[in-house]
């Protein structure tokens, strides 16, 4: 598994990880705010284009790690700098690199203070996020996992809304508290196996009690990140107060780190414990779907609405993971991707309203459609996508998860149906109010429709909505082998 | 292979000569600037001397004084730290003008004591070196300028000296037991003779009491009572000194001492674990409610001593190396915080956490320094605090102390809260009552940059430091 021929010997993943860090260093030296914006945009776009090499060079027929780089980092502790991706992480890496330039576009005019620092934070975030999805050494993974905390807390705490400091501190403490148990699990596994290399940790005959403890430590930190009910309470606060780019990164990428953790660590490393805890995780997922849906139905703040809908959607992802069958898992990974695309787009859309109206109240945004038809079009598509309308991306993902769910337990899957219905209800309610409103709409005649930059921000996501929705085969194909391998690992019981 | 005396003893000689020079400077009147420049020169010379004698190996003074890789490495650390302390002290705004030259003299003497401390392998020379490093510090505390109605410096000084003397007394008492058991004051032979009787109550009592003097320096619970008052009472610069280097010295000596206990000595391990856990909980929980930045750092220092103690609980070479690495990291982190305390402070007054409001506007470099230091203390990667904690946790879990490891991580989580309060003020907050920018001198800028670079570099590439420390622990079985 050395550097594969396909990438011509270039350490692709290292470039994607260290590139943004170097770009951040350059950005720190640029005096002009305008230039900083352009530089970051140009860099992240180039990085996104460059990351397509991963897509073209990826061999979907194998579950082995690809683009592997392995170097000694701290030999005395046997910690390595080890990167590699497989079908589980490829799409998430690409999602991250593609979302980054959109975040910069979305905050082009919204961020007016300390622009340079903002862009540096975004670039460091990109480093950490790509790093999390491609690290194959546990300490390296943990380093990226934690390194992501600081810039995110800054994004919320410095550029956020009125209660930003509360939200930022809450976000930080929740995530930190969870990840600290990850650290114990990491050390315990290291002492049991003598290695931090993640593939070597998998498929070992740990005794059941040990597995359960490790799983509990893993699950706590990942569940906070996802967030699973009842550990979700940091999410609405963080989302509401974060600036648009922060919300987008949070929804599109950070939440995926939790579900990715389940896939990368819980299932292959602790298969026995996964089977023991799966029923509990499944029912918590169902509760999250229902709770998130009903909570979203009751919101009048647009961002809160989208935030609670995230809780519900991520419930589908965890449901798909813990039914432990191919349909469910493939569905779960697609849900992760789709949620990244759709919810990211919805947060950008809400941000556009906020920039114009300086409020996120649903009532204040009523009847925008008449004066902002292009906006209403985009919002409509993303709303339909979010409620899993056939032909859009979410439909494929949720459909697969439900298939997996029904194959696992009819009762369980049946319980999620109200969640799907509620999702349609709150999304349509929002769309109806924003696009048309009622007879007593506020005067929106002064509003300007989307400009070219805003259209450019949303268009790539629109393309993905329909691409995945109408032709999901290429996306499923890249994960197929890895999912099969993962299930085989997860079925090894002692 | 032994090095010539001059080479082996060069760092101490340089520091002693420097102290003499400073003493002559003190004889004149108001030569503060001259004294500071002389101190900078001494620090630079000491660093050079340490580098030159890094490879020296010798046994001096009839075997009471061991010059080995371990001692030379730490001496280099102390010399570098000495330089940082002098740069940190700046113009000593809070020390009475008349006695500023003396301040530098006492700092130099204290550092001399520390450099000697790490070479001592005899109980008697060890106590002497410990006193040499402590007494100048007792004098530094009350040198703070008097304020109307405030005599906290005196209160702090008296607490510091009382507790210090008491702890030293207990230590001597414990050493007398060990001497009684073994008939020698040399740690090497003592170790051999103690082994067969290590499990007896007398030996355990002797060791436990002998450790007390070091617990006091480290501010481990229940020997911590002086910490908050001394931090608050002493001038910011003095507190920065007391908070940093002596702790490294204490950890280093504790390594020499604890290795007296055999690895399977569960009583000593349990005792150390209890103290470590109690220090973490006490320090962190009380730090949660502090308003004064120095007091908060004091309580968090108690908790950090608890973390470092974990390395001793393991009673293994990996544990000692981890504890030393953590102590080195802690010196860097706490110095970063104290640079900020010293520069933010107006006219040398104590700094409230609220005074940090809007620091990012007043001085971006200081805000970045504080940010790095605080997040490193909180144990986040990629800073040095994380790698230190990782090493410590690995060492204790390897020896089966899972409970202690979980106590440690719970404490790390608690600590995040009060560390975030500081960051919150400094980075998120709007400028408070005093929005004037803080001007930093060039030496301060260099110090800030060096500390940030070291905290990140030690965290990202710990191999060099951890490896050097682990290799130098030749005397640990």
JSON list of C-alpha atoms in Angstrom, two decimals, chain A residues 7-152:
[
{"chain": "A", "resi": 7, "resn": "UNK", "atom": "CA", "xyz": [-1.32, 10.00, -8.30]},
{"chain": "A", "resi": 8, "resn": "UNK", "atom": "CA", "xyz": [2.11, 10.14, -9.86]},
{"chain": "A", "resi": 9, "resn": "UNK", "atom": "CA", "xyz": [3.91, 9.95, -6.53]},
{"chain": "A", "resi": 10, "resn": "UNK", "atom": "CA", "xyz": [2.43, 13.21, -5.22]},
{"chain": "A", "resi": 11, "resn": "UNK", "atom": "CA", "xyz": [1.41, 13.07, -1.56]},
{"chain": "A", "resi": 12, "resn": "UNK", "atom": "CA", "xyz": [-2.11, 14.24, -2.40]},
{"chain": "A", "resi": 13, "resn": "UNK", "atom": "CA", "xyz": [-3.55, 14.05, 1.09]},
{"chain": "A", "resi": 14, "resn": "UNK", "atom": "CA", "xyz": [-0.63, 15.85, 2.67]},
{"chain": "A", "resi": 15, "resn": "UNK", "atom": "CA", "xyz": [-0.96, 18.61, 0.13]},
{"chain": "A", "resi": 16, "resn": "UNK", "atom": "CA", "xyz": [-4.66, 18.93, 0.90]},
{"chain": "A", "resi": 17, "resn": "UNK", "atom": "CA", "xyz": [-3.96, 19.02, 4.63]},
{"chain": "A", "resi": 18, "resn": "UNK", "atom": "CA", "xyz": [-0.86, 21.17, 4.81]},
{"chain": "A", "resi": 19, "resn": "UNK", "atom": "CA", "xyz": [-1.77, 23.41, 1.89]},
{"chain": "A", "resi": 20, "resn": "UNK", "atom": "CA", "xyz": [-4.44, 25.37, 3.77]},
{"chain": "A", "resi": 21, "resn": "UNK", "atom": "CA", "xyz": [-2.06, 25.77, 6.70]},
{"chain": "A", "resi": 22, "resn": "UNK", "atom": "CA", "xyz": [0.54, 27.31, 4.40]},
{"chain": "A", "resi": 23, "resn": "UNK", "atom": "CA", "xyz": [-2.16, 29.45, 2.83]},
{"chain": "A", "resi": 24, "resn": "UNK", "atom": "CA", "xyz": [-3.16, 30.63, 6.30]},
{"chain": "A", "resi": 25, "resn": "UNK", "atom": "CA", "xyz": [0.43, 31.63, 6.97]},
{"chain": "A", "resi": 26, "resn": "UNK", "atom": "CA", "xyz": [0.47, 33.60, 3.72]},
{"chain": "A", "resi": 27, "resn": "UNK", "atom": "CA", "xyz": [-2.87, 35.17, 4.57]},
{"chain": "A", "resi": 28, "resn": "UNK", "atom": "CA", "xyz": [-1.45, 36.32, 7.89]},
{"chain": "A", "resi": 29, "resn": "UNK", "atom": "CA", "xyz": [1.09, 38.40, 5.98]},
{"chain": "A", "resi": 30, "resn": "UNK", "atom": "CA", "xyz": [-1.36, 40.07, 3.62]},
{"chain": "A", "resi": 31, "resn": "UNK", "atom": "CA", "xyz": [-2.35, 43.55, 4.74]},
{"chain": "A", "resi": 32, "resn": "UNK", "atom": "CA", "xyz": [-5.28, 44.30, 2.46]},
{"chain": "A", "resi": 33, "resn": "UNK", "atom": "CA", "xyz": [-8.62, 42.77, 3.43]},
{"chain": "A", "resi": 34, "resn": "UNK", "atom": "CA", "xyz": [-9.73, 42.58, -0.17]},
{"chain": "A", "resi": 35, "resn": "UNK", "atom": "CA", "xyz": [-6.65, 40.69, -1.16]},
{"chain": "A", "resi": 36, "resn": "UNK", "atom": "CA", "xyz": [-7.08, 38.27, 1.73]},
{"chain": "A", "resi": 37, "resn": "UNK", "atom": "CA", "xyz": [-10.57, 37.41, 0.57]},
{"chain": "A", "resi": 38, "resn": "UNK", "atom": "CA", "xyz": [-9.43, 36.80, -2.98]},
{"chain": "A", "resi": 39, "resn": "UNK", "atom": "CA", "xyz": [-6.39, 34.84, -1.91]},
{"chain": "A", "resi": 40, "resn": "UNK", "atom": "CA", "xyz": [-8.40, 32.50, 0.34]},
{"chain": "A", "resi": 41, "resn": "UNK", "atom": "CA", "xyz": [-11.08, 32.05, -2.29]},
{"chain": "A", "resi": 42, "resn": "UNK", "atom": "CA", "xyz": [-8.52, 31.32, -4.99]},
{"chain": "A", "resi": 43, "resn": "UNK", "atom": "CA", "xyz": [-6.65, 28.93, -2.77]},
{"chain": "A", "resi": 44, "resn": "UNK", "atom": "CA", "xyz": [-9.66, 26.95, -1.55]},
{"chain": "A", "resi": 45, "resn": "UNK", "atom": "CA", "xyz": [-11.03, 26.75, -5.08]},
{"chain": "A", "resi": 46, "resn": "UNK", "atom": "CA", "xyz": [-7.72, 25.47, -6.34]},
{"chain": "A", "resi": 47, "resn": "UNK", "atom": "CA", "xyz": [-7.63, 23.03, -3.48]},
{"chain": "A", "resi": 48, "resn": "UNK", "atom": "CA", "xyz": [-11.15, 21.84, -4.34]},
{"chain": "A", "resi": 49, "resn": "UNK", "atom": "CA", "xyz": [-10.19, 21.31, -7.96]},
{"chain": "A", "resi": 50, "resn": "UNK", "atom": "CA", "xyz": [-7.02, 19.59, -6.89]},
{"chain": "A", "resi": 51, "resn": "UNK", "atom": "CA", "xyz": [-8.95, 17.26, -4.62]},
{"chain": "A", "resi": 52, "resn": "UNK", "atom": "CA", "xyz": [-10.78, 15.92, -7.67]},
{"chain": "A", "resi": 53, "resn": "UNK", "atom": "CA", "xyz": [-7.60, 14.02, -8.35]},
{"chain": "A", "resi": 54, "resn": "UNK", "atom": "CA", "xyz": [-8.60, 11.86, -5.41]},
{"chain": "A", "resi": 55, "resn": "UNK", "atom": "CA", "xyz": [-11.88, 11.10, -7.14]},
{"chain": "A", "resi": 56, "resn": "UNK", "atom": "CA", "xyz": [-10.28, 10.26, -10.46]},
{"chain": "A", "resi": 57, "resn": "UNK", "atom": "CA", "xyz": [-7.45, 8.28, -8.94]},
{"chain": "A", "resi": 58, "resn": "UNK", "atom": "CA", "xyz": [-9.61, 6.33, -6.52]},
{"chain": "A", "resi": 59, "resn": "UNK", "atom": "CA", "xyz": [-10.01, 2.64, -7.20]},
{"chain": "A", "resi": 60, "resn": "UNK", "atom": "CA", "xyz": [-13.55, 1.70, -6.17]},
{"chain": "A", "resi": 61, "resn": "UNK", "atom": "CA", "xyz": [-13.01, -2.04, -6.44]},
{"chain": "A", "resi": 62, "resn": "UNK", "atom": "CA", "xyz": [-10.97, -2.39, -3.31]},
{"chain": "A", "resi": 63, "resn": "UNK", "atom": "CA", "xyz": [-11.58, -1.75, 0.35]},
{"chain": "A", "resi": 64, "resn": "UNK", "atom": "CA", "xyz": [-7.91, -1.10, 0.98]},
{"chain": "A", "resi": 65, "resn": "UNK", "atom": "CA", "xyz": [-6.73, 2.33, 2.01]},
{"chain": "A", "resi": 66, "resn": "UNK", "atom": "CA", "xyz": [-5.57, 4.40, -0.91]},
{"chain": "A", "resi": 67, "resn": "UNK", "atom": "CA", "xyz": [-3.26, 7.36, -1.32]},
{"chain": "A", "resi": 68, "resn": "UNK", "atom": "CA", "xyz": [-1.51, 6.03, 1.76]},
{"chain": "A", "resi": 69, "resn": "UNK", "atom": "CA", "xyz": [1.34, 8.01, 3.27]},
{"chain": "A", "resi": 70, "resn": "UNK", "atom": "CA", "xyz": [3.20, 6.62, 6.22]},
{"chain": "A", "resi": 71, "resn": "UNK", "atom": "CA", "xyz": [6.06, 8.38, 7.94]},
{"chain": "A", "resi": 72, "resn": "UNK", "atom": "CA", "xyz": [7.55, 8.21, 11.40]},
{"chain": "A", "resi": 73, "resn": "UNK", "atom": "CA", "xyz": [6.45, 11.11, 13.55]},
{"chain": "A", "resi": 74, "resn": "UNK", "atom": "CA", "xyz": [7.24, 10.33, 17.18]},
{"chain": "A", "resi": 75, "resn": "UNK", "atom": "CA", "xyz": [9.07, 7.01, 17.11]},
{"chain": "A", "resi": 76, "resn": "UNK", "atom": "CA", "xyz": [9.51, 6.69, 20.87]},
{"chain": "A", "resi": 77, "resn": "UNK", "atom": "CA", "xyz": [5.74, 6.63, 21.37]},
{"chain": "A", "resi": 78, "resn": "UNK", "atom": "CA", "xyz": [5.22, 4.76, 18.11]},
{"chain": "A", "resi": 79, "resn": "UNK", "atom": "CA", "xyz": [3.10, 7.57, 16.73]},
{"chain": "A", "resi": 80, "resn": "UNK", "atom": "CA", "xyz": [3.12, 7.89, 12.97]},
{"chain": "A", "resi": 81, "resn": "UNK", "atom": "CA", "xyz": [2.11, 10.47, 10.45]},
{"chain": "A", "resi": 82, "resn": "UNK", "atom": "CA", "xyz": [-0.14, 8.18, 8.53]},
{"chain": "A", "resi": 83, "resn": "UNK", "atom": "CA", "xyz": [-2.80, 9.15, 6.01]},
{"chain": "A", "resi": 84, "resn": "UNK", "atom": "CA", "xyz": [-5.06, 7.23, 3.69]},
{"chain": "A", "resi": 85, "resn": "UNK", "atom": "CA", "xyz": [-8.66, 7.15, 2.55]},
{"chain": "A", "resi": 86, "resn": "UNK", "atom": "CA", "xyz": [-11.14, 4.49, 1.58]},
{"chain": "A", "resi": 87, "resn": "UNK", "atom": "CA", "xyz": [-14.71, 4.45, 0.38]},
{"chain": "A", "resi": 88, "resn": "UNK", "atom": "CA", "xyz": [-15.96, 5.67, 3.74]},
{"chain": "A", "resi": 89, "resn": "UNK", "atom": "CA", "xyz": [-13.89, 8.81, 3.82]},
{"chain": "A", "resi": 90, "resn": "UNK", "atom": "CA", "xyz": [-13.39, 9.74, 0.15]},
{"chain": "A", "resi": 91, "resn": "UNK", "atom": "CA", "xyz": [-16.73, 11.47, -0.21]},
{"chain": "A", "resi": 92, "resn": "UNK", "atom": "CA", "xyz": [-16.33, 13.29, 3.09]},
{"chain": "A", "resi": 93, "resn": "UNK", "atom": "CA", "xyz": [-12.91, 14.62, 2.10]},
{"chain": "A", "resi": 94, "resn": "UNK", "atom": "CA", "xyz": [-14.33, 15.84, -1.19]},
{"chain": "A", "resi": 95, "resn": "UNK", "atom": "CA", "xyz": [-17.33, 17.36, 0.57]},
{"chain": "A", "resi": 96, "resn": "UNK", "atom": "CA", "xyz": [-14.97, 19.28, 2.83]},
{"chain": "A", "resi": 97, "resn": "UNK", "atom": "CA", "xyz": [-12.82, 20.66, 0.07]},
{"chain": "A", "resi": 98, "resn": "UNK", "atom": "CA", "xyz": [-15.85, 21.62, -2.01]},
{"chain": "A", "resi": 99, "resn": "UNK", "atom": "CA", "xyz": [-17.67, 23.31, 0.85]},
{"chain": "A", "resi": 100, "resn": "UNK", "atom": "CA", "xyz": [-14.68, 25.45, 1.84]},
{"chain": "A", "resi": 101, "resn": "UNK", "atom": "CA", "xyz": [-14.74, 27.91, -1.10]},
{"chain": "A", "resi": 102, "resn": "UNK", "atom": "CA", "xyz": [-18.52, 28.16, -0.80]},
{"chain": "A", "resi": 103, "resn": "UNK", "atom": "CA", "xyz": [-18.11, 29.19, 2.83]},
{"chain": "A", "resi": 104, "resn": "UNK", "atom": "CA", "xyz": [-15.79, 31.97, 1.78]},
{"chain": "A", "resi": 105, "resn": "UNK", "atom": "CA", "xyz": [-18.20, 33.12, -0.91]},
{"chain": "A", "resi": 106, "resn": "UNK", "atom": "CA", "xyz": [-21.06, 33.01, 1.57]},
{"chain": "A", "resi": 107, "resn": "UNK", "atom": "CA", "xyz": [-19.21, 35.23, 4.02]},
{"chain": "A", "resi": 108, "resn": "UNK", "atom": "CA", "xyz": [-17.89, 37.64, 1.36]},
{"chain": "A", "resi": 109, "resn": "UNK", "atom": "CA", "xyz": [-19.97, 40.59, 2.46]},
{"chain": "A", "resi": 110, "resn": "UNK", "atom": "CA", "xyz": [-21.31, 39.29, 5.76]},
{"chain": "A", "resi": 111, "resn": "UNK", "atom": "CA", "xyz": [-17.94, 39.39, 7.51]},
{"chain": "A", "resi": 112, "resn": "UNK", "atom": "CA", "xyz": [-16.72, 42.93, 7.84]},
{"chain": "A", "resi": 113, "resn": "UNK", "atom": "CA", "xyz": [-14.49, 42.85, 10.89]},
{"chain": "A", "resi": 114, "resn": "UNK", "atom": "CA", "xyz": [-11.17, 41.08, 11.28]},
{"chain": "A", "resi": 115, "resn": "UNK", "atom": "CA", "xyz": [-11.40, 39.54, 7.86]},
{"chain": "A", "resi": 116, "resn": "UNK", "atom": "CA", "xyz": [-7.89, 38.21, 7.86]},
{"chain": "A", "resi": 117, "resn": "UNK", "atom": "CA", "xyz": [-8.36, 36.32, 11.13]},
{"chain": "A", "resi": 118, "resn": "UNK", "atom": "CA", "xyz": [-11.65, 34.93, 9.85]},
{"chain": "A", "resi": 119, "resn": "UNK", "atom": "CA", "xyz": [-10.06, 33.57, 6.71]},
{"chain": "A", "resi": 120, "resn": "UNK", "atom": "CA", "xyz": [-7.18, 32.10, 8.71]},
{"chain": "A", "resi": 121, "resn": "UNK", "atom": "CA", "xyz": [-9.68, 30.31, 10.94]},
{"chain": "A", "resi": 122, "resn": "UNK", "atom": "CA", "xyz": [-11.48, 28.89, 7.91]},
{"chain": "A", "resi": 123, "resn": "UNK", "atom": "CA", "xyz": [-8.22, 27.65, 6.41]},
{"chain": "A", "resi": 124, "resn": "UNK", "atom": "CA", "xyz": [-7.13, 26.01, 9.65]},
{"chain": "A", "resi": 125, "resn": "UNK", "atom": "CA", "xyz": [-10.56, 24.40, 9.83]},
{"chain": "A", "resi": 126, "resn": "UNK", "atom": "CA", "xyz": [-10.04, 22.95, 6.38]},
{"chain": "A", "resi": 127, "resn": "UNK", "atom": "CA", "xyz": [-6.71, 21.48, 7.44]},
{"chain": "A", "resi": 128, "resn": "UNK", "atom": "CA", "xyz": [-8.24, 19.89, 10.52]},
{"chain": "A", "resi": 129, "resn": "UNK", "atom": "CA", "xyz": [-11.32, 18.58, 8.74]},
{"chain": "A", "resi": 130, "resn": "UNK", "atom": "CA", "xyz": [-9.48, 16.94, 5.87]},
{"chain": "A", "resi": 131, "resn": "UNK", "atom": "CA", "xyz": [-7.04, 15.64, 8.43]},
{"chain": "A", "resi": 132, "resn": "UNK", "atom": "CA", "xyz": [-9.73, 14.01, 10.53]},
{"chain": "A", "resi": 133, "resn": "UNK", "atom": "CA", "xyz": [-11.15, 12.17, 7.54]},
{"chain": "A", "resi": 134, "resn": "UNK", "atom": "CA", "xyz": [-7.80, 10.96, 6.24]},
{"chain": "A", "resi": 135, "resn": "UNK", "atom": "CA", "xyz": [-5.78, 10.23, 9.39]},
{"chain": "A", "resi": 136, "resn": "UNK", "atom": "CA", "xyz": [-4.94, 6.57, 9.89]},
{"chain": "A", "resi": 137, "resn": "UNK", "atom": "CA", "xyz": [-3.01, 7.06, 13.08]},
{"chain": "A", "resi": 138, "resn": "UNK", "atom": "CA", "xyz": [-5.11, 7.44, 16.18]},
{"chain": "A", "resi": 139, "resn": "UNK", "atom": "CA", "xyz": [-3.06, 10.24, 17.71]},
{"chain": "A", "resi": 140, "resn": "UNK", "atom": "CA", "xyz": [-2.98, 12.09, 14.43]},
{"chain": "A", "resi": 141, "resn": "UNK", "atom": "CA", "xyz": [-6.75, 11.68, 14.20]},
{"chain": "A", "resi": 142, "resn": "UNK", "atom": "CA", "xyz": [-7.17, 12.98, 17.73]},
{"chain": "A", "resi": 143, "resn": "UNK", "atom": "CA", "xyz": [-4.88, 15.90, 17.03]},
{"chain": "A", "resi": 144, "resn": "UNK", "atom": "CA", "xyz": [-6.95, 17.01, 14.06]},
{"chain": "A", "resi": 145, "resn": "UNK", "atom": "CA", "xyz": [-10.16, 16.27, 15.94]},
{"chain": "A", "resi": 146, "resn": "UNK", "atom": "CA", "xyz": [-9.18, 18.62, 18.73]},
{"chain": "A", "resi": 147, "resn": "UNK", "atom": "CA", "xyz": [-7.39, 21.14, 16.56]},
{"chain": "A", "resi": 148, "resn": "UNK", "atom": "CA", "xyz": [-10.69, 21.76, 14.86]},
{"chain": "A", "resi": 149, "resn": "UNK", "atom": "CA", "xyz": [-12.22, 22.91, 18.15]},
{"chain": "A", "resi": 150, "resn": "UNK", "atom": "CA", "xyz": [-10.27, 26.11, 18.55]},
{"chain": "A", "resi": 151, "resn": "UNK", "atom": "CA", "xyz": [-10.93, 27.75, 15.17]},
{"chain": "A", "resi": 152, "resn": "UNK", "atom": "CA", "xyz": [-14.57, 26.69, 15.33]}
]
